[in-house]
Amino acid sequence: WDSSPGLFGRWNPLTYRTLTITGSEEGAIADMTTPEWIQLFGALHVGGGPAAVGTDGELLNASADPLVSSMVDPVSGELTAWDWQQSGIVEMNCFLCHTATPDNDARVAALQSGDFAWASTATLTATGIVASSTDGWSYEGAAFDEDGNVRLDYLGVQDPTDENCGACHGIVHSDARTPLVADFCGDGDPTEGAAWSTLTTGQIFSPQRLATTGLNLSAKESLSRSWDIHAERVVGCTDCHYSLNNPIYYRESDASQPSHLLFDPRRIDISDYLERPLHQFAKGQSPQSGLAPEFDNSLRRCESCHNIETTHDWLPYKERHTAALSCETCHVPQLYAPAQQAVDWTVLDASGNPVSACRGIEATSSGPNLLTGYQPVLLPRENGDGTTSLAPHNLISAWYWVYGEPAQPVPLRLLQDAWLEGDGYAPELLDLFDADGNGALAESELRIDDEAKEAAVAARLGQLGLENPRIAAEVQAYSVSHNVATGDWATQDCQSCHSNDSLVTTPMQLASYIPGGVMPGILAGNGTAIRGELTVDDEGALYYQPQTKGDRESGAGSIYVLGHDNLSWVDWFGALAFLGTLGGVALHGGIRFFAMRYGAHRYAHHDPELRRVYMYGVYERFWHWLQTLVILGLLFTGLIIHKPDMFAIFSFRHVVLVHNVLAAILVINAALSAFYHLASGEIQQFIPRPRGFFDQAFEQAKFYLGGIFRGEEHPTVKTRERKLNPLQQLTYFGLLNVLLPLQVITGLLMWGAQRWPEIAAALGGLPGLAPFHTLISWTLASFVVMHVYLTTTGHTATANIKAMIMGWDEVEGPTQPQEVS
């Protein structure tokens, strides 16, 4: 169905007409020929190219190509002759772009009537140079001088303005003083007019403030922003979509630019450019664009003009964010005009049009419809440098009938023949669909929601000679690049993305019902990957649910959003380990308490033989308490980053900054501590001695599991030279040599993912590093609980903590406890 570049020959269910081309699939029924395509789509074409077909004399012969030199009879479907000599061809229309007041309505009327040769001339109607009458077009003598040249006061050639571009592309409103009024999706036939960009995405290019517009916008009085900040700052369409040989904007591609040159002065002179400017314009890359793909990404993007190095200082990891997100992701957070949502061609209204639905508009009981706008969905878009970033899009779903194998769209005239007879519906369809029996079909009744209705329409199509008629469906993405907001209106709240309700995975409704129960296929467009899944809610509405995980097999295109993405088994395992530690500590402490108070063998712990020892130096205590505070702070801030929804009171951005500062303090303190312990020899305290280690460790374990409940002496005597028992040595050895280094390394790689992306990617990237970092955090939290509890196992519950504060410890002597009768 898409046999040639651009709109020419492309099937689009929104317009539901397809050009029948030479070499069509065998058995295909003609829908449109070239003359009909020009009549219908010529309004969106500046002329020339496919619209000028017929200039070759051979193509004027019906035997050369009947689909070029014929048209389809709307009743019989037979090809009838088309006279190119009478209609003429559609010449390139310079007036449409280079005059101040082009009469586009007159041009479109000439195209629709088949008067192709005069379409460009009709564009001059508003200038007074030409006039139309029943006898055809005539030139006004007053518009010409004695030499036959057009007077300058009648025709002023100018650079294209935004209004010239808007004649084909979408709604443009340059007058900031006159309130904007326009018809939108939902206010009539959705396929009428040339405002294609506005219809499909809701984009409007205007400097006017939303609060002063003439439209019925929701919360209008509070909308102090403009429709588009670029229009407000006098940046026009041709400033970005410039002629490719314009020396002001020209930039040689990286492939042809000599590597030793930062700037190449060899470029076309301005005089030569004015004499022969290229009419090939710089363009971006949109999912549905197939026109001139060799010029994709030739325009300069946001970063070509805006220097993020001097802005966005509030944004942590600027490079990481700009690599994963396009500028439009945050700067086009909302579209305020409605856009097409779904079109259902499986049914037709009494006028032969489909049932159409729009997003961002609500009907009111009186007055104009309320424009609520919509939030675009974020999809990965391929950039010119080969990278991929998330960008805003609108999704439009469509259902329609197809026939044959491979599937071909049912021509519109046959679909109308199946549904309509005379001035109304076919009787058998009316009886089946008319639920209230009033003899008319309301929009709520025009839906195929059971097998009987689907079979009835399919039978009608089969009677028209269509083989195996069935319903097909698809979802198309339309990119959003305009309606850019300033920083005050852009998304700046980190939790908008870094939370469970992340904008990155916010679902978009595709349709309120599913015709025939047929789930649409998701079409990946030009440079845009649509990843995610389709879901249906309890009311039967269809949604697109984006996913942060890319291709399931290769993992390509995956992103990891802190605060939103996590591995559930890591959280469950870590939480259970932490709760298990708490439970074990509570059980062990409870048994100790009851054994001491109520046990059969109670022992006196008063008057033990104690000796005072200076156990911990000043630096040891400082290092210990600083490390304790830092680890607790890291655990708390890490928990906020991991689960921001549970701690909405805290600023995600500031918490990330605090977490990074604490991590730096941890690393510096650990490095200084390592130097101290090595230089002083205190490192030996943490190294288990092989001789007798396992026997001593076994004795210590027996003490914790039984002896402590009977008041037995500690099996390991604590001294200045030996502060740790064997189990403590083993624990600290693993903590200092395994857990903390792994936590530091994974945290450093996560922090440095924007600086050393290759290293981070080689170790699994954020999808691998972040869950591992989280798992170690749960382990450290469990260690903290256990460590705090074990400090209570001295001769008093607070003895060890006092020693770590003051430095002096009271160590028990060898006296045996006495039984209390």
mmCIF file of N, CA and C in Angstrom, residues 289-384:
data_model
loop_
_atom_site.group_PDB
_atom_site.id
_atom_site.type_symbol
_atom_site.label_atom_id
_atom_site.label_comp_id
_atom_site.label_asym_id
_atom_site.label_seq_id
_atom_site.Cartn_x
_atom_site.Cartn_y
_atom_site.Cartn_z
ATOM 1 N N SER A 289 6.419 10.159 8.079
ATOM 2 C CA SER A 289 7.017 10.843 6.940
ATOM 3 C C SER A 289 7.818 9.881 6.084
ATOM 4 N N GLY A 290 7.455 9.812 4.814
ATOM 5 C CA GLY A 290 8.241 9.033 3.866
ATOM 6 C C GLY A 290 8.761 9.902 2.754
ATOM 7 N N LEU A 291 8.521 11.211 2.842
ATOM 8 C CA LEU A 291 8.927 12.139 1.796
ATOM 9 C C LEU A 291 10.372 12.568 2.002
ATOM 10 N N ALA A 292 11.176 12.452 0.960
ATOM 11 C CA ALA A 292 12.580 12.867 0.974
ATOM 12 C C ALA A 292 13.309 12.354 2.211
ATOM 13 N N PRO A 293 13.368 11.051 2.415
ATOM 14 C CA PRO A 293 14.043 10.521 3.609
ATOM 15 C C PRO A 293 15.518 10.866 3.649
ATOM 16 N N GLU A 294 16.101 11.200 2.478
ATOM 17 C CA GLU A 294 17.525 11.549 2.481
ATOM 18 C C GLU A 294 17.801 12.866 3.206
ATOM 19 N N PHE A 295 16.741 13.640 3.477
ATOM 20 C CA PHE A 295 16.910 14.906 4.189
ATOM 21 C C PHE A 295 16.454 14.823 5.641
ATOM 22 N N ASP A 296 16.132 13.629 6.116
ATOM 23 C CA ASP A 296 15.745 13.478 7.512
ATOM 24 C C ASP A 296 16.845 14.018 8.432
ATOM 25 N N ASN A 297 16.404 14.687 9.489
ATOM 26 C CA ASN A 297 17.316 15.231 10.505
ATOM 27 C C ASN A 297 18.301 16.254 9.934
ATOM 28 N N SER A 298 17.906 16.925 8.854
ATOM 29 C CA SER A 298 18.777 17.955 8.291
ATOM 30 C C SER A 298 18.594 19.303 8.975
ATOM 31 N N LEU A 299 17.479 19.490 9.690
ATOM 32 C CA LEU A 299 17.314 20.753 10.406
ATOM 33 C C LEU A 299 18.073 20.706 11.724
ATOM 34 N N ARG A 300 18.343 21.879 12.254
ATOM 35 C CA ARG A 300 19.032 21.953 13.531
ATOM 36 C C ARG A 300 18.018 21.814 14.655
ATOM 37 N N ARG A 301 18.390 21.028 15.642
ATOM 38 C CA ARG A 301 17.470 20.767 16.732
ATOM 39 C C ARG A 301 17.693 21.757 17.870
ATOM 40 N N CYS A 302 16.956 21.543 18.954
ATOM 41 C CA CYS A 302 16.976 22.470 20.088
ATOM 42 C C CYS A 302 18.398 22.764 20.552
ATOM 43 N N GLU A 303 19.202 21.708 20.671
ATOM 44 C CA GLU A 303 20.549 21.879 21.198
ATOM 45 C C GLU A 303 21.457 22.648 20.247
ATOM 46 N N SER A 304 21.021 22.832 18.976
ATOM 47 C CA SER A 304 21.801 23.636 18.055
ATOM 48 C C SER A 304 21.752 25.117 18.419
ATOM 49 N N CYS A 305 20.678 25.522 19.083
ATOM 50 C CA CYS A 305 20.510 26.927 19.458
ATOM 51 C C CYS A 305 20.683 27.155 20.950
ATOM 52 N N HIS A 306 20.218 26.220 21.749
ATOM 53 C CA HIS A 306 20.191 26.405 23.199
ATOM 54 C C HIS A 306 21.368 25.681 23.847
ATOM 55 N N ASN A 307 22.059 26.379 24.731
ATOM 56 C CA ASN A 307 23.212 25.831 25.431
ATOM 57 C C ASN A 307 22.793 25.358 26.816
ATOM 58 N N ILE A 308 22.664 24.068 26.971
ATOM 59 C CA ILE A 308 22.206 23.526 28.249
ATOM 60 C C ILE A 308 23.274 23.639 29.328
ATOM 61 N N GLU A 309 24.526 23.872 28.926
ATOM 62 C CA GLU A 309 25.593 23.990 29.915
ATOM 63 C C GLU A 309 25.385 25.199 30.821
ATOM 64 N N THR A 310 24.754 26.253 30.302
ATOM 65 C CA THR A 310 24.543 27.472 31.092
ATOM 66 C C THR A 310 23.145 27.538 31.682
ATOM 67 N N THR A 311 22.351 26.535 31.456
ATOM 68 C CA THR A 311 20.988 26.496 31.994
ATOM 69 C C THR A 311 20.755 25.155 32.676
ATOM 70 N N HIS A 312 19.575 24.967 33.185
ATOM 71 C CA HIS A 312 19.173 23.695 33.793
ATOM 72 C C HIS A 312 20.097 23.287 34.944
ATOM 73 N N ASP A 313 20.619 24.289 35.663
ATOM 74 C CA ASP A 313 21.489 23.952 36.786
ATOM 75 C C ASP A 313 20.747 23.219 37.902
ATOM 76 N N TRP A 314 19.434 23.341 37.917
ATOM 77 C CA TRP A 314 18.629 22.639 38.920
ATOM 78 C C TRP A 314 18.537 21.144 38.633
ATOM 79 N N LEU A 315 18.877 20.758 37.396
ATOM 80 C CA LEU A 315 18.672 19.374 36.957
ATOM 81 C C LEU A 315 19.924 18.544 37.200
ATOM 82 N N PRO A 316 19.858 17.553 38.088
ATOM 83 C CA PRO A 316 21.030 16.680 38.273
ATOM 84 C C PRO A 316 21.217 15.776 37.056
ATOM 85 N N TYR A 317 22.457 15.406 36.800
ATOM 86 C CA TYR A 317 22.767 14.522 35.673
ATOM 87 C C TYR A 317 22.204 15.082 34.364
ATOM 88 N N LYS A 318 22.585 16.303 34.029
ATOM 89 C CA LYS A 318 22.046 16.951 32.831
ATOM 90 C C LYS A 318 22.328 16.131 31.574
ATOM 91 N N GLU A 319 23.556 15.668 31.444
ATOM 92 C CA GLU A 319 23.906 14.913 30.247
ATOM 93 C C GLU A 319 23.098 13.620 30.145
ATOM 94 N N ARG A 320 22.892 12.984 31.291
ATOM 95 C CA ARG A 320 22.128 11.732 31.293
ATOM 96 C C ARG A 320 20.685 11.977 30.875
ATOM 97 N N HIS A 321 20.107 13.049 31.382
ATOM 98 C CA HIS A 321 18.717 13.358 31.039
ATOM 99 C C HIS A 321 18.579 13.742 29.561
ATOM 100 N N THR A 322 19.488 14.572 29.078
ATOM 101 C CA THR A 322 19.374 15.006 27.680
ATOM 102 C C THR A 322 19.680 13.875 26.705
ATOM 103 N N ALA A 323 20.410 12.855 27.172
ATOM 104 C CA ALA A 323 20.647 11.694 26.313
ATOM 105 C C ALA A 323 19.417 10.806 26.237
ATOM 106 N N ALA A 324 18.652 10.749 27.314
ATOM 107 C CA ALA A 324 17.485 9.856 27.360
ATOM 108 C C ALA A 324 16.198 10.555 26.943
ATOM 109 N N LEU A 325 16.154 11.889 27.070
ATOM 110 C CA LEU A 325 14.927 12.636 26.807
ATOM 111 C C LEU A 325 15.181 13.704 25.761
ATOM 112 N N SER A 326 14.263 13.852 24.823
ATOM 113 C CA SER A 326 14.320 14.997 23.923
ATOM 114 C C SER A 326 13.873 16.240 24.686
ATOM 115 N N CYS A 327 14.232 17.400 24.198
ATOM 116 C CA CYS A 327 13.830 18.640 24.860
ATOM 117 C C CYS A 327 12.312 18.761 24.922
ATOM 118 N N GLU A 328 11.626 18.272 23.885
ATOM 119 C CA GLU A 328 10.167 18.379 23.845
ATOM 120 C C GLU A 328 9.490 17.567 24.939
ATOM 121 N N THR A 329 10.173 16.551 25.450
ATOM 122 C CA THR A 329 9.578 15.716 26.489
ATOM 123 C C THR A 329 9.144 16.547 27.681
ATOM 124 N N CYS A 330 9.985 17.495 28.080
ATOM 125 C CA CYS A 330 9.644 18.358 29.216
ATOM 126 C C CYS A 330 9.029 19.674 28.782
ATOM 127 N N HIS A 331 9.401 20.152 27.607
ATOM 128 C CA HIS A 331 8.952 21.474 27.165
ATOM 129 C C HIS A 331 7.675 21.437 26.329
ATOM 130 N N VAL A 332 7.121 20.260 26.083
ATOM 131 C CA VAL A 332 5.768 20.141 25.514
ATOM 132 C C VAL A 332 4.997 19.186 26.420
ATOM 133 N N PRO A 333 4.725 19.603 27.652
ATOM 134 C CA PRO A 333 4.071 18.689 28.589
ATOM 135 C C PRO A 333 2.586 18.528 28.317
ATOM 136 N N GLN A 334 2.002 19.476 27.576
ATOM 137 C CA GLN A 334 0.554 19.475 27.383
ATOM 138 C C GLN A 334 0.226 20.084 26.034
ATOM 139 N N LEU A 335 -0.718 19.486 25.323
ATOM 140 C CA LEU A 335 -1.303 20.074 24.122
ATOM 141 C C LEU A 335 -2.664 20.621 24.513
ATOM 142 N N TYR A 336 -2.944 21.877 24.181
ATOM 143 C CA TYR A 336 -4.181 22.516 24.642
ATOM 144 C C TYR A 336 -5.298 22.452 23.619
ATOM 145 N N ALA A 337 -4.979 22.079 22.399
ATOM 146 C CA ALA A 337 -6.006 21.859 21.392
ATOM 147 C C ALA A 337 -6.276 20.361 21.273
ATOM 148 N N PRO A 338 -7.459 19.974 20.854
ATOM 149 C CA PRO A 338 -7.761 18.536 20.729
ATOM 150 C C PRO A 338 -7.075 17.927 19.518
ATOM 151 N N ALA A 339 -7.067 16.616 19.469
ATOM 152 C CA ALA A 339 -6.474 15.881 18.357
ATOM 153 C C ALA A 339 -7.254 14.595 18.137
ATOM 154 N N GLN A 340 -7.081 14.038 16.959
ATOM 155 C CA GLN A 340 -7.750 12.790 16.628
ATOM 156 C C GLN A 340 -7.314 11.679 17.573
ATOM 157 N N GLN A 341 -8.270 10.895 18.026
ATOM 158 C CA GLN A 341 -7.972 9.755 18.892
ATOM 159 C C GLN A 341 -8.217 8.439 18.179
ATOM 160 N N ALA A 342 -9.363 8.305 17.553
ATOM 161 C CA ALA A 342 -9.707 7.040 16.895
ATOM 162 C C ALA A 342 -10.663 7.325 15.748
ATOM 163 N N VAL A 343 -10.638 6.459 14.758
ATOM 164 C CA VAL A 343 -11.580 6.529 13.644
ATOM 165 C C VAL A 343 -12.036 5.114 13.337
ATOM 166 N N ASP A 344 -13.343 4.943 13.283
ATOM 167 C CA ASP A 344 -13.942 3.615 13.083
ATOM 168 C C ASP A 344 -14.628 3.576 11.722
ATOM 169 N N TRP A 345 -13.940 2.988 10.744
ATOM 170 C CA TRP A 345 -14.484 2.863 9.397
ATOM 171 C C TRP A 345 -15.258 1.548 9.227
ATOM 172 N N THR A 346 -15.426 0.785 10.289
ATOM 173 C CA THR A 346 -16.222 -0.438 10.150
ATOM 174 C C THR A 346 -17.707 -0.111 10.078
ATOM 175 N N VAL A 347 -18.069 1.109 10.498
ATOM 176 C CA VAL A 347 -19.449 1.575 10.429
ATOM 177 C C VAL A 347 -19.454 2.951 9.771
ATOM 178 N N LEU A 348 -20.605 3.342 9.240
ATOM 179 C CA LEU A 348 -20.752 4.647 8.600
ATOM 180 C C LEU A 348 -22.006 5.333 9.111
ATOM 181 N N ASP A 349 -21.940 6.663 9.197
ATOM 182 C CA ASP A 349 -23.154 7.394 9.537
ATOM 183 C C ASP A 349 -23.983 7.612 8.270
ATOM 184 N N ALA A 350 -25.101 8.299 8.397
ATOM 185 C CA ALA A 350 -26.013 8.457 7.266
ATOM 186 C C ALA A 350 -25.394 9.256 6.134
ATOM 187 N N SER A 351 -24.329 10.028 6.421
ATOM 188 C CA SER A 351 -23.649 10.804 5.379
ATOM 189 C C SER A 351 -22.502 10.040 4.750
ATOM 190 N N GLY A 352 -22.271 8.814 5.187
ATOM 191 C CA GLY A 352 -21.193 8.019 4.624
ATOM 192 C C GLY A 352 -19.847 8.273 5.268
ATOM 193 N N ASN A 353 -19.854 8.902 6.463
ATOM 194 C CA ASN A 353 -18.605 9.177 7.170
ATOM 195 C C ASN A 353 -18.411 8.181 8.318
ATOM 196 N N PRO A 354 -17.185 7.993 8.783
ATOM 197 C CA PRO A 354 -16.936 7.045 9.878
ATOM 198 C C PRO A 354 -17.330 7.649 11.215
ATOM 199 N N VAL A 355 -17.338 6.818 12.241
ATOM 200 C CA VAL A 355 -17.481 7.303 13.617
ATOM 201 C C VAL A 355 -16.087 7.709 14.086
ATOM 202 N N SER A 356 -15.963 8.967 14.457
ATOM 203 C CA SER A 356 -14.656 9.508 14.806
ATOM 204 C C SER A 356 -14.667 9.997 16.237
ATOM 205 N N ALA A 357 -13.566 9.823 16.927
ATOM 206 C CA ALA A 357 -13.435 10.288 18.309
ATOM 207 C C ALA A 357 -12.180 11.127 18.430
ATOM 208 N N CYS A 358 -12.245 12.149 19.275
ATOM 209 C CA CYS A 358 -11.123 13.050 19.491
ATOM 210 C C CYS A 358 -10.772 13.064 20.965
ATOM 211 N N ARG A 359 -9.522 13.286 21.251
ATOM 212 C CA ARG A 359 -9.071 13.443 22.633
ATOM 213 C C ARG A 359 -8.879 14.930 22.921
ATOM 214 N N GLY A 360 -9.153 15.316 24.158
ATOM 215 C CA GLY A 360 -8.919 16.698 24.546
ATOM 216 C C GLY A 360 -10.060 17.634 24.253
ATOM 217 N N ILE A 361 -11.267 17.116 24.106
ATOM 218 C CA ILE A 361 -12.424 17.966 23.831
ATOM 219 C C ILE A 361 -13.651 17.346 24.488
ATOM 220 N N GLU A 362 -14.486 18.178 25.084
ATOM 221 C CA GLU A 362 -15.693 17.713 25.751
ATOM 222 C C GLU A 362 -16.890 18.516 25.252
ATOM 223 N N ALA A 363 -17.962 17.790 24.952
ATOM 224 C CA ALA A 363 -19.182 18.458 24.499
ATOM 225 C C ALA A 363 -19.854 19.153 25.687
ATOM 226 N N THR A 364 -20.437 20.304 25.431
ATOM 227 C CA THR A 364 -21.157 21.051 26.456
ATOM 228 C C THR A 364 -22.629 21.128 26.079
ATOM 229 N N SER A 365 -23.481 21.321 27.081
ATOM 230 C CA SER A 365 -24.923 21.384 26.831
ATOM 231 C C SER A 365 -25.306 22.614 26.033
ATOM 232 N N SER A 366 -24.539 23.672 26.183
ATOM 233 C CA SER A 366 -24.786 24.900 25.430
ATOM 234 C C SER A 366 -23.467 25.582 25.161
ATOM 235 N N GLY A 367 -23.361 26.214 24.029
ATOM 236 C CA GLY A 367 -22.138 26.904 23.693
ATOM 237 C C GLY A 367 -21.128 25.991 23.036
ATOM 238 N N PRO A 368 -19.943 26.521 22.759
ATOM 239 C CA PRO A 368 -18.917 25.727 22.078
ATOM 240 C C PRO A 368 -18.376 24.618 22.962
ATOM 241 N N ASN A 369 -17.790 23.631 22.315
ATOM 242 C CA ASN A 369 -17.189 22.523 23.048
ATOM 243 C C ASN A 369 -16.031 23.019 23.913
ATOM 244 N N LEU A 370 -15.829 22.345 25.040
ATOM 245 C CA LEU A 370 -14.756 22.701 25.961
ATOM 246 C C LEU A 370 -13.485 21.988 25.534
ATOM 247 N N LEU A 371 -12.423 22.766 25.297
ATOM 248 C CA LEU A 371 -11.142 22.203 24.906
ATOM 249 C C LEU A 371 -10.308 21.942 26.162
ATOM 250 N N THR A 372 -10.105 20.690 26.488
ATOM 251 C CA THR A 372 -9.337 20.312 27.678
ATOM 252 C C THR A 372 -7.902 19.952 27.346
ATOM 253 N N GLY A 373 -7.611 19.703 26.074
ATOM 254 C CA GLY A 373 -6.266 19.307 25.689
ATOM 255 C C GLY A 373 -5.929 17.902 26.162
ATOM 256 N N TYR A 374 -4.702 17.510 25.943
ATOM 257 C CA TYR A 374 -4.300 16.160 26.335
ATOM 258 C C TYR A 374 -2.798 16.130 26.613
ATOM 259 N N GLN A 375 -2.393 15.099 27.300
ATOM 260 C CA GLN A 375 -0.984 14.874 27.609
ATOM 261 C C GLN A 375 -0.433 13.859 26.620
ATOM 262 N N PRO A 376 0.590 14.236 25.853
ATOM 263 C CA PRO A 376 1.117 13.289 24.854
ATOM 264 C C PRO A 376 1.799 12.100 25.515
ATOM 265 N N VAL A 377 1.890 11.022 24.771
ATOM 266 C CA VAL A 377 2.574 9.832 25.254
ATOM 267 C C VAL A 377 4.030 9.910 24.811
ATOM 268 N N LEU A 378 4.930 9.356 25.608
ATOM 269 C CA LEU A 378 6.361 9.410 25.316
ATOM 270 C C LEU A 378 6.812 8.120 24.641
ATOM 271 N N LEU A 379 7.395 8.272 23.457
ATOM 272 C CA LEU A 379 7.872 7.126 22.690
ATOM 273 C C LEU A 379 9.326 7.356 22.292
ATOM 274 N N PRO A 380 10.104 6.286 22.138
ATOM 275 C CA PRO A 380 11.498 6.444 21.709
ATOM 276 C C PRO A 380 11.568 6.922 20.260
ATOM 277 N N ARG A 381 12.381 7.952 20.023
ATOM 278 C CA ARG A 381 12.557 8.495 18.680
ATOM 279 C C ARG A 381 14.036 8.482 18.335
ATOM 280 N N GLU A 382 14.341 8.003 17.144
ATOM 281 C CA GLU A 382 15.730 7.942 16.706
ATOM 282 C C GLU A 382 16.202 9.326 16.285
ATOM 283 N N ASN A 383 17.339 9.746 16.786
ATOM 284 C CA ASN A 383 17.901 11.047 16.456
ATOM 285 C C ASN A 383 18.852 10.944 15.274
ATOM 286 N N GLY A 384 19.268 12.100 14.788
ATOM 287 C CA GLY A 384 20.130 12.123 13.622
ATOM 288 C C GLY A 384 21.480 11.483 13.853
#
